[in-house]
C-alpha cells in the first residue's frame, strides 16, 4: 500500500548532493533508479540548492557520472532566484555575491549584473560563493547597509562532502553579512514551495503526483511538506536515523539510500 504511493508518482524531484552522489562519486543504485524511471516513462527533475554551478555545469557532471539528463531535467536555486526576481523586476540591476557561473546565469535571464560598488542597484543577490573574496563581502556590506534589498539563493548552512566533512554554504555566508549589517536575506531555493510550483506548472503535473527525494530535513523534506507533496528522506547524506524521532520535520518515507527505491518501482 505504502509502496504504491511511491510507485504511482508521475514526477520525482531528486536532490543531488547526498542523494545521487557524494562529491564526485555516484551513490549505489542512483543510475539504476533513473533507468527504472525512464523505462516506466516517469519524469524526473534534479533539484539543487547549490548555486555555485550553472544548470549546464550540472549536465556535464551528470553525464560524466553516466546519469541521463537534458537541461529540462535540472532546476537550480540560482534559476529559481532568477525567475523569482524577473517576476518582480525584469532586467533589474543587481550585485551578485556568487560564482562567475551564477553571474552568467543571471545575465542569461537579462539582469544587469554590476561588478563594483559604484552603481545604484536594485538587489544584492547572495549565492553559494566558492569564489568568495573580501572585496565581494565589502561591496555587499556597503550596499546592504545603504538599504538595498537582500536576496539569497539558498539557506543551506553547509555543503556536504564525503565522510561527514562539510564546507560553509550560502546560509553561513549570509549570516556573516547579517551580523555585519543587521539585514536578513529573503531566501529562495529549497524549502520554499515556489521551487516545486514552478516545475509543476511548467510540466502540467498535479502536486499529488509528485514526490521529493532528498537527504536533508530542513531543505528537501521541508520543501516536500511546504509544497504539499510526498517526501522521501534518504540516509545516504546529511540526516542520521537518530535525528528523526526528535525532528519537527517528519518525512513521509525514510530509506537508507536510493537503492531501496528500485524494487519499489517494479
Ligand atoms: Mg543533499
PDB file of C-alpha atoms and ligand atoms in Angstrom:
ATOM      1  CA  UNK A   1       0.000   0.000   0.000  1.00  0.00           C
ATOM      2  CA  UNK A   2       2.743   2.445   1.031  1.00  0.00           C
ATOM      3  CA  UNK A   3       4.864   1.290  -1.864  1.00  0.00           C
ATOM      4  CA  UNK A   4       2.005   2.090  -4.202  1.00  0.00           C
ATOM      5  CA  UNK A   5       2.051   5.756  -3.187  1.00  0.00           C
ATOM      6  CA  UNK A   6       5.648   5.941  -4.394  1.00  0.00           C
ATOM      7  CA  UNK A   7       5.201   3.666  -7.400  1.00  0.00           C
ATOM      8  CA  UNK A   8       2.312   5.730  -8.807  1.00  0.00           C
ATOM      9  CA  UNK A   9       4.115   9.084  -8.856  1.00  0.00           C
ATOM     10  CA  UNK A  10       4.462  10.777 -12.235  1.00  0.00           C
ATOM     11  CA  UNK A  11       7.347  13.064 -11.288  1.00  0.00           C
ATOM     12  CA  UNK A  12      10.304  12.572  -8.950  1.00  0.00           C
ATOM     13  CA  UNK A  13      12.141  15.668  -7.768  1.00  0.00           C
ATOM     14  CA  UNK A  14      15.590  14.464  -6.844  1.00  0.00           C
ATOM     15  CA  UNK A  15      18.149  16.216  -4.704  1.00  0.00           C
ATOM     16  CA  UNK A  16      21.689  15.593  -5.993  1.00  0.00           C
ATOM     17  CA  UNK A  17      24.377  16.073  -3.314  1.00  0.00           C
ATOM     18  CA  UNK A  18      23.945  13.283  -0.775  1.00  0.00           C
ATOM     19  CA  UNK A  19      21.120  11.673  -2.776  1.00  0.00           C
ATOM     20  CA  UNK A  20      22.516  10.808  -6.227  1.00  0.00           C
ATOM     21  CA  UNK A  21      26.205  11.329  -5.490  1.00  0.00           C
ATOM     22  CA  UNK A  22      28.660  12.417  -2.810  1.00  0.00           C
ATOM     23  CA  UNK A  23      31.156  14.840  -4.316  1.00  0.00           C
ATOM     24  CA  UNK A  24      32.267  13.028  -7.494  1.00  0.00           C
ATOM     25  CA  UNK A  25      31.134   9.548  -6.557  1.00  0.00           C
ATOM     26  CA  UNK A  26      27.817   8.113  -7.644  1.00  0.00           C
ATOM     27  CA  UNK A  27      25.780   6.582  -4.808  1.00  0.00           C
ATOM     28  CA  UNK A  28      24.988   2.903  -5.402  1.00  0.00           C
ATOM     29  CA  UNK A  29      21.662   2.435  -7.145  1.00  0.00           C
ATOM     30  CA  UNK A  30      21.327   6.011  -8.446  1.00  0.00           C
ATOM     31  CA  UNK A  31      21.927   5.087 -12.051  1.00  0.00           C
ATOM     32  CA  UNK A  32      19.614   2.033 -11.883  1.00  0.00           C
ATOM     33  CA  UNK A  33      16.857   4.101 -10.284  1.00  0.00           C
ATOM     34  CA  UNK A  34      16.973   6.685 -13.094  1.00  0.00           C
ATOM     35  CA  UNK A  35      16.999   3.890 -15.689  1.00  0.00           C
ATOM     36  CA  UNK A  36      13.915   2.470 -13.998  1.00  0.00           C
ATOM     37  CA  UNK A  37      12.114   5.825 -14.176  1.00  0.00           C
ATOM     38  CA  UNK A  38      12.976   6.191 -17.852  1.00  0.00           C
ATOM     39  CA  UNK A  39      11.783   2.649 -18.593  1.00  0.00           C
ATOM     40  CA  UNK A  40       8.473   3.415 -16.861  1.00  0.00           C
ATOM     41  CA  UNK A  41       8.131   6.803 -18.561  1.00  0.00           C
ATOM     42  CA  UNK A  42       8.167   8.649 -15.221  1.00  0.00           C
ATOM     43  CA  UNK A  43       9.538  12.191 -15.220  1.00  0.00           C
ATOM     44  CA  UNK A  44      12.412  13.361 -13.040  1.00  0.00           C
ATOM     45  CA  UNK A  45      13.978  16.717 -12.269  1.00  0.00           C
ATOM     46  CA  UNK A  46      17.196  17.165 -10.341  1.00  0.00           C
ATOM     47  CA  UNK A  47      16.632  19.912  -7.848  1.00  0.00           C
ATOM     48  CA  UNK A  48      19.621  21.535  -6.233  1.00  0.00           C
ATOM     49  CA  UNK A  49      20.210  24.378  -3.838  1.00  0.00           C
ATOM     50  CA  UNK A  50      23.833  24.535  -4.963  1.00  0.00           C
ATOM     51  CA  UNK A  51      24.002  27.877  -6.738  1.00  0.00           C
ATOM     52  CA  UNK A  52      27.754  27.738  -7.311  1.00  0.00           C
ATOM     53  CA  UNK A  53      27.229  25.819 -10.567  1.00  0.00           C
ATOM     54  CA  UNK A  54      25.025  26.550 -13.580  1.00  0.00           C
ATOM     55  CA  UNK A  55      22.472  24.093 -14.976  1.00  0.00           C
ATOM     56  CA  UNK A  56      24.867  23.385 -17.858  1.00  0.00           C
ATOM     57  CA  UNK A  57      27.697  22.504 -15.484  1.00  0.00           C
ATOM     58  CA  UNK A  58      25.353  20.060 -13.765  1.00  0.00           C
ATOM     59  CA  UNK A  59      24.545  18.482 -17.119  1.00  0.00           C
ATOM     60  CA  UNK A  60      28.246  17.871 -17.692  1.00  0.00           C
ATOM     61  CA  UNK A  61      28.659  16.446 -14.194  1.00  0.00           C
ATOM     62  CA  UNK A  62      25.669  14.095 -14.580  1.00  0.00           C
ATOM     63  CA  UNK A  63      26.872  12.990 -17.994  1.00  0.00           C
ATOM     64  CA  UNK A  64      30.298  12.153 -16.551  1.00  0.00           C
ATOM     65  CA  UNK A  65      28.627  10.074 -13.859  1.00  0.00           C
ATOM     66  CA  UNK A  66      26.564   8.260 -16.512  1.00  0.00           C
ATOM     67  CA  UNK A  67      23.193   9.734 -15.458  1.00  0.00           C
ATOM     68  CA  UNK A  68      20.997  10.556 -18.463  1.00  0.00           C
ATOM     69  CA  UNK A  69      19.632  14.127 -18.364  1.00  0.00           C
ATOM     70  CA  UNK A  70      18.828  17.135 -20.520  1.00  0.00           C
ATOM     71  CA  UNK A  71      18.697  20.785 -19.476  1.00  0.00           C
ATOM     72  CA  UNK A  72      14.952  20.312 -18.721  1.00  0.00           C
ATOM     73  CA  UNK A  73      15.842  17.728 -16.050  1.00  0.00           C
ATOM     74  CA  UNK A  74      17.773  20.273 -13.986  1.00  0.00           C
ATOM     75  CA  UNK A  75      16.500  23.066 -11.767  1.00  0.00           C
ATOM     76  CA  UNK A  76      18.876  25.027  -9.537  1.00  0.00           C
ATOM     77  CA  UNK A  77      18.229  27.524  -6.740  1.00  0.00           C
ATOM     78  CA  UNK A  78      20.043  30.048  -8.940  1.00  0.00           C
ATOM     79  CA  UNK A  79      17.446  29.521 -11.703  1.00  0.00           C
ATOM     80  CA  UNK A  80      14.609  29.770  -9.158  1.00  0.00           C
ATOM     81  CA  UNK A  81      16.038  33.030  -7.814  1.00  0.00           C
ATOM     82  CA  UNK A  82      16.427  34.492 -11.308  1.00  0.00           C
ATOM     83  CA  UNK A  83      12.806  33.579 -12.169  1.00  0.00           C
ATOM     84  CA  UNK A  84      11.573  34.979  -8.851  1.00  0.00           C
ATOM     85  CA  UNK A  85      13.372  38.310  -9.353  1.00  0.00           C
ATOM     86  CA  UNK A  86      12.401  38.522 -13.013  1.00  0.00           C
ATOM     87  CA  UNK A  87       8.750  38.374 -11.970  1.00  0.00           C
ATOM     88  CA  UNK A  88       9.280  41.320  -9.610  1.00  0.00           C
ATOM     89  CA  UNK A  89      11.559  43.467 -11.773  1.00  0.00           C
ATOM     90  CA  UNK A  90      12.650  42.410 -15.227  1.00  0.00           C
ATOM     91  CA  UNK A  91      16.179  43.466 -16.147  1.00  0.00           C
ATOM     92  CA  UNK A  92      16.915  44.636 -12.584  1.00  0.00           C
ATOM     93  CA  UNK A  93      20.399  45.885 -11.803  1.00  0.00           C
ATOM     94  CA  UNK A  94      21.995  43.549  -9.258  1.00  0.00           C
ATOM     95  CA  UNK A  95      25.208  42.828  -7.409  1.00  0.00           C
ATOM     96  CA  UNK A  96      25.835  39.067  -7.223  1.00  0.00           C
ATOM     97  CA  UNK A  97      27.949  37.737  -4.378  1.00  0.00           C
ATOM     98  CA  UNK A  98      28.339  34.463  -6.203  1.00  0.00           C
ATOM     99  CA  UNK A  99      30.428  32.466  -8.640  1.00  0.00           C
ATOM    100  CA  UNK A 100      31.115  33.510 -12.226  1.00  0.00           C
ATOM    101  CA  UNK A 101      28.697  30.740 -13.277  1.00  0.00           C
ATOM    102  CA  UNK A 102      25.898  32.268 -11.197  1.00  0.00           C
ATOM    103  CA  UNK A 103      26.603  35.754 -12.588  1.00  0.00           C
ATOM    104  CA  UNK A 104      26.470  34.367 -16.128  1.00  0.00           C
ATOM    105  CA  UNK A 105      23.197  32.622 -15.368  1.00  0.00           C
ATOM    106  CA  UNK A 106      21.654  35.911 -14.170  1.00  0.00           C
ATOM    107  CA  UNK A 107      22.927  37.623 -17.318  1.00  0.00           C
ATOM    108  CA  UNK A 108      21.180  34.912 -19.373  1.00  0.00           C
ATOM    109  CA  UNK A 109      17.948  35.942 -17.654  1.00  0.00           C
ATOM    110  CA  UNK A 110      18.666  39.523 -18.849  1.00  0.00           C
ATOM    111  CA  UNK A 111      19.715  41.016 -15.491  1.00  0.00           C
ATOM    112  CA  UNK A 112      22.197  43.891 -15.415  1.00  0.00           C
ATOM    113  CA  UNK A 113      24.936  42.413 -13.203  1.00  0.00           C
ATOM    114  CA  UNK A 114      27.321  45.036 -11.793  1.00  0.00           C
ATOM    115  CA  UNK A 115      30.873  44.198 -10.753  1.00  0.00           C
ATOM    116  CA  UNK A 116      31.806  47.126  -8.493  1.00  0.00           C
ATOM    117  CA  UNK A 117      30.134  49.042  -5.682  1.00  0.00           C
ATOM    118  CA  UNK A 118      29.853  52.248  -7.724  1.00  0.00           C
ATOM    119  CA  UNK A 119      26.388  51.829  -9.250  1.00  0.00           C
ATOM    120  CA  UNK A 120      22.871  52.285  -7.920  1.00  0.00           C
ATOM    121  CA  UNK A 121      21.394  48.799  -7.800  1.00  0.00           C
ATOM    122  CA  UNK A 122      18.036  47.109  -7.108  1.00  0.00           C
ATOM    123  CA  UNK A 123      19.174  43.964  -5.271  1.00  0.00           C
ATOM    124  CA  UNK A 124      22.098  42.258  -3.626  1.00  0.00           C
ATOM    125  CA  UNK A 125      21.920  38.543  -4.537  1.00  0.00           C
ATOM    126  CA  UNK A 126      23.989  36.110  -2.468  1.00  0.00           C
ATOM    127  CA  UNK A 127      24.714  32.574  -3.639  1.00  0.00           C
ATOM    128  CA  UNK A 128      26.925  29.681  -2.571  1.00  0.00           C
ATOM    129  CA  UNK A 129      30.075  31.560  -3.493  1.00  0.00           C
ATOM    130  CA  UNK A 130      33.007  29.168  -3.794  1.00  0.00           C
ATOM    131  CA  UNK A 131      34.936  32.127  -5.254  1.00  0.00           C
ATOM    132  CA  UNK A 132      34.185  34.461  -2.322  1.00  0.00           C
ATOM    133  CA  UNK A 133      36.634  37.309  -1.728  1.00  0.00           C
ATOM    134  CA  UNK A 134      36.833  40.060   0.886  1.00  0.00           C
ATOM    135  CA  UNK A 135      36.186  42.556  -1.916  1.00  0.00           C
ATOM    136  CA  UNK A 136      32.785  40.959  -2.616  1.00  0.00           C
ATOM    137  CA  UNK A 137      31.905  40.921   1.092  1.00  0.00           C
ATOM    138  CA  UNK A 138      32.854  44.582   1.267  1.00  0.00           C
ATOM    139  CA  UNK A 139      30.699  45.581  -1.718  1.00  0.00           C
ATOM    140  CA  UNK A 140      27.721  43.524  -0.471  1.00  0.00           C
ATOM    141  CA  UNK A 141      28.026  45.007   3.033  1.00  0.00           C
ATOM    142  CA  UNK A 142      28.105  48.596   1.768  1.00  0.00           C
ATOM    143  CA  UNK A 143      25.067  48.024  -0.473  1.00  0.00           C
ATOM    144  CA  UNK A 144      23.095  46.303   2.288  1.00  0.00           C
ATOM    145  CA  UNK A 145      23.976  48.982   4.832  1.00  0.00           C
ATOM    146  CA  UNK A 146      22.667  51.604   2.392  1.00  0.00           C
ATOM    147  CA  UNK A 147      19.287  49.825   2.270  1.00  0.00           C
ATOM    148  CA  UNK A 148      19.448  47.712  -0.915  1.00  0.00           C
ATOM    149  CA  UNK A 149      17.121  44.636  -0.625  1.00  0.00           C
ATOM    150  CA  UNK A 150      18.865  41.340   0.136  1.00  0.00           C
ATOM    151  CA  UNK A 151      18.015  38.089  -1.713  1.00  0.00           C
ATOM    152  CA  UNK A 152      19.803  34.763  -1.263  1.00  0.00           C
ATOM    153  CA  UNK A 153      19.611  31.681  -3.449  1.00  0.00           C
ATOM    154  CA  UNK A 154      19.523  29.093  -0.640  1.00  0.00           C
ATOM    155  CA  UNK A 155      19.501  28.832   3.157  1.00  0.00           C
ATOM    156  CA  UNK A 156      21.894  25.860   3.484  1.00  0.00           C
ATOM    157  CA  UNK A 157      24.464  26.454   6.205  1.00  0.00           C
ATOM    158  CA  UNK A 158      26.866  23.778   4.997  1.00  0.00           C
ATOM    159  CA  UNK A 159      27.650  21.906   1.794  1.00  0.00           C
ATOM    160  CA  UNK A 160      28.130  18.149   2.363  1.00  0.00           C
ATOM    161  CA  UNK A 161      31.253  16.300   1.257  1.00  0.00           C
ATOM    162  CA  UNK A 162      32.061  12.634   1.672  1.00  0.00           C
ATOM    163  CA  UNK A 163      32.962  11.112   5.065  1.00  0.00           C
ATOM    164  CA  UNK A 164      30.858  13.598   7.098  1.00  0.00           C
ATOM    165  CA  UNK A 165      33.051  16.540   6.080  1.00  0.00           C
ATOM    166  CA  UNK A 166      31.381  19.797   5.011  1.00  0.00           C
ATOM    167  CA  UNK A 167      32.062  23.315   3.745  1.00  0.00           C
ATOM    168  CA  UNK A 168      30.398  26.670   4.515  1.00  0.00           C
ATOM    169  CA  UNK A 169      27.427  27.268   2.159  1.00  0.00           C
ATOM    170  CA  UNK A 170      25.269  30.297   1.277  1.00  0.00           C
ATOM    171  CA  UNK A 171      23.426  30.406   4.619  1.00  0.00           C
ATOM    172  CA  UNK A 172      26.664  30.736   6.578  1.00  0.00           C
ATOM    173  CA  UNK A 173      27.978  33.429   4.231  1.00  0.00           C
ATOM    174  CA  UNK A 174      24.701  35.335   4.593  1.00  0.00           C
ATOM    175  CA  UNK A 175      24.921  35.140   8.376  1.00  0.00           C
ATOM    176  CA  UNK A 176      28.227  36.976   8.226  1.00  0.00           C
ATOM    177  CA  UNK A 177      26.562  39.785   6.235  1.00  0.00           C
ATOM    178  CA  UNK A 178      23.564  39.648   8.549  1.00  0.00           C
ATOM    179  CA  UNK A 179      25.725  40.104  11.648  1.00  0.00           C
ATOM    180  CA  UNK A 180      27.642  42.945   9.992  1.00  0.00           C
ATOM    181  CA  UNK A 181      24.614  44.857   8.657  1.00  0.00           C
ATOM    182  CA  UNK A 182      21.571  43.687  10.616  1.00  0.00           C
ATOM    183  CA  UNK A 183      19.884  42.880   7.266  1.00  0.00           C
ATOM    184  CA  UNK A 184      18.303  39.445   6.771  1.00  0.00           C
ATOM    185  CA  UNK A 185      18.063  37.977   3.262  1.00  0.00           C
ATOM    186  CA  UNK A 186      14.925  36.607   1.649  1.00  0.00           C
ATOM    187  CA  UNK A 187      15.926  33.043   0.865  1.00  0.00           C
ATOM    188  CA  UNK A 188      14.735  31.363  -2.363  1.00  0.00           C
ATOM    189  CA  UNK A 189      15.501  27.681  -3.178  1.00  0.00           C
ATOM    190  CA  UNK A 190      14.521  24.708  -1.073  1.00  0.00           C
ATOM    191  CA  UNK A 191      12.481  24.656   1.212  1.00  0.00           C
ATOM    192  CA  UNK A 192      10.396  27.399  -0.433  1.00  0.00           C
ATOM    193  CA  UNK A 193       7.451  25.806  -2.227  1.00  0.00           C
ATOM    194  CA  UNK A 194       7.996  28.021  -5.288  1.00  0.00           C
ATOM    195  CA  UNK A 195      10.737  25.550  -6.291  1.00  0.00           C
ATOM    196  CA  UNK A 196       8.006  22.911  -6.752  1.00  0.00           C
ATOM    197  CA  UNK A 197       5.222  25.163  -8.015  1.00  0.00           C
ATOM    198  CA  UNK A 198       7.303  26.477 -10.927  1.00  0.00           C
ATOM    199  CA  UNK A 199       8.083  22.935 -12.077  1.00  0.00           C
ATOM    200  CA  UNK A 200       4.565  21.544 -11.559  1.00  0.00           C
ATOM    201  CA  UNK A 201       3.201  24.392 -13.656  1.00  0.00           C
ATOM    202  CA  UNK A 202       5.835  24.034 -16.376  1.00  0.00           C
ATOM    203  CA  UNK A 203       5.232  20.268 -16.648  1.00  0.00           C
ATOM    204  CA  UNK A 204       1.472  20.433 -16.043  1.00  0.00           C
ATOM    205  CA  UNK A 205       1.581  17.831 -13.254  1.00  0.00           C
ATOM    206  CA  UNK A 206      -0.655  17.703 -10.148  1.00  0.00           C
ATOM    207  CA  UNK A 207       1.074  18.108  -6.781  1.00  0.00           C
ATOM    208  CA  UNK A 208      -0.363  14.747  -5.660  1.00  0.00           C
ATOM    209  CA  UNK A 209       1.617  13.071  -8.472  1.00  0.00           C
ATOM    210  CA  UNK A 210       4.973  14.453  -7.303  1.00  0.00           C
ATOM    211  CA  UNK A 211       7.493  13.096  -4.780  1.00  0.00           C
ATOM    212  CA  UNK A 212      10.511  14.911  -3.380  1.00  0.00           C
ATOM    213  CA  UNK A 213      13.534  12.710  -2.649  1.00  0.00           C
ATOM    214  CA  UNK A 214      16.448  14.097  -0.637  1.00  0.00           C
ATOM    215  CA  UNK A 215      18.896  13.631   2.229  1.00  0.00           C
ATOM    216  CA  UNK A 216      18.324  16.813   4.212  1.00  0.00           C
ATOM    217  CA  UNK A 217      15.408  17.506   6.536  1.00  0.00           C
ATOM    218  CA  UNK A 218      15.425  21.319   6.649  1.00  0.00           C
ATOM    219  CA  UNK A 219      15.650  21.787   2.870  1.00  0.00           C
ATOM    220  CA  UNK A 220      14.486  18.698   0.912  1.00  0.00           C
ATOM    221  CA  UNK A 221      11.921  17.290   3.296  1.00  0.00           C
ATOM    222  CA  UNK A 222      10.709  20.711   4.451  1.00  0.00           C
ATOM    223  CA  UNK A 223      10.182  21.558   0.765  1.00  0.00           C
ATOM    224  CA  UNK A 224       8.033  18.441   0.331  1.00  0.00           C
ATOM    225  CA  UNK A 225       5.949  19.438   3.351  1.00  0.00           C
ATOM    226  CA  UNK A 226       5.684  23.118   2.334  1.00  0.00           C
ATOM    227  CA  UNK A 227       4.645  22.220  -1.210  1.00  0.00           C
ATOM    228  CA  UNK A 228       2.174  19.529  -0.090  1.00  0.00           C
ATOM    229  CA  UNK A 229       3.886  16.686  -1.960  1.00  0.00           C
ATOM    230  CA  UNK A 230       5.143  13.271  -0.809  1.00  0.00           C
ATOM    231  CA  UNK A 231       8.555  13.496   0.886  1.00  0.00           C
ATOM    232  CA  UNK A 232      11.138  10.715   0.894  1.00  0.00           C
ATOM    233  CA  UNK A 233      14.200  11.049   3.141  1.00  0.00           C
ATOM    234  CA  UNK A 234      17.356   9.097   2.285  1.00  0.00           C
ATOM    235  CA  UNK A 235      20.019   8.468   4.921  1.00  0.00           C
ATOM    236  CA  UNK A 236      22.882   8.488   2.393  1.00  0.00           C
ATOM    237  CA  UNK A 237      23.824  12.124   3.087  1.00  0.00           C
ATOM    238  CA  UNK A 238      23.338  14.501   5.967  1.00  0.00           C
ATOM    239  CA  UNK A 239      20.476  13.067   8.032  1.00  0.00           C
ATOM    240  CA  UNK A 240      21.175  10.385  10.665  1.00  0.00           C
ATOM    241  CA  UNK A 241      18.442   7.966  11.687  1.00  0.00           C
ATOM    242  CA  UNK A 242      18.830   9.016  15.357  1.00  0.00           C
ATOM    243  CA  UNK A 243      17.771  12.566  14.463  1.00  0.00           C
ATOM    244  CA  UNK A 244      14.399  11.530  13.079  1.00  0.00           C
ATOM    245  CA  UNK A 245      12.404  10.890  16.301  1.00  0.00           C
ATOM    246  CA  UNK A 246      13.176  14.358  17.719  1.00  0.00           C
ATOM    247  CA  UNK A 247      12.982  16.266  14.424  1.00  0.00           C
ATOM    248  CA  UNK A 248       9.958  18.520  13.908  1.00  0.00           C
ATOM    249  CA  UNK A 249      10.276  17.894  10.180  1.00  0.00           C
ATOM    250  CA  UNK A 250       8.763  14.471   9.528  1.00  0.00           C
ATOM    251  CA  UNK A 251       9.315  12.821   6.135  1.00  0.00           C
ATOM    252  CA  UNK A 252       6.546  10.592   4.728  1.00  0.00           C
ATOM    253  CA  UNK A 253       9.085   7.848   3.976  1.00  0.00           C
ATOM    254  CA  UNK A 254      12.633   7.045   5.106  1.00  0.00           C
ATOM    255  CA  UNK A 255      15.103   4.761   3.306  1.00  0.00           C
ATOM    256  CA  UNK A 256      18.807   4.040   3.699  1.00  0.00           C
ATOM    257  CA  UNK A 257      19.572   5.125   0.144  1.00  0.00           C
ATOM    258  CA  UNK A 258      18.177   5.454  -3.370  1.00  0.00           C
ATOM    259  CA  UNK A 259      18.962   1.757  -3.975  1.00  0.00           C
ATOM    260  CA  UNK A 260      15.990   0.860  -1.750  1.00  0.00           C
ATOM    261  CA  UNK A 261      13.626   2.693  -4.102  1.00  0.00           C
ATOM    262  CA  UNK A 262      14.459   0.451  -7.077  1.00  0.00           C
ATOM    263  CA  UNK A 263      12.460  -2.652  -6.064  1.00  0.00           C
ATOM    264  CA  UNK A 264       9.500  -0.436  -5.101  1.00  0.00           C
ATOM    265  CA  UNK A 265       9.277   0.818  -8.683  1.00  0.00           C
ATOM    266  CA  UNK A 266       8.925  -2.704 -10.101  1.00  0.00           C
TER     267      UNK A 266
HETATM  268 MG1  LIG B   1      21.514  16.886  -0.425  1.00  0.00          MG
END
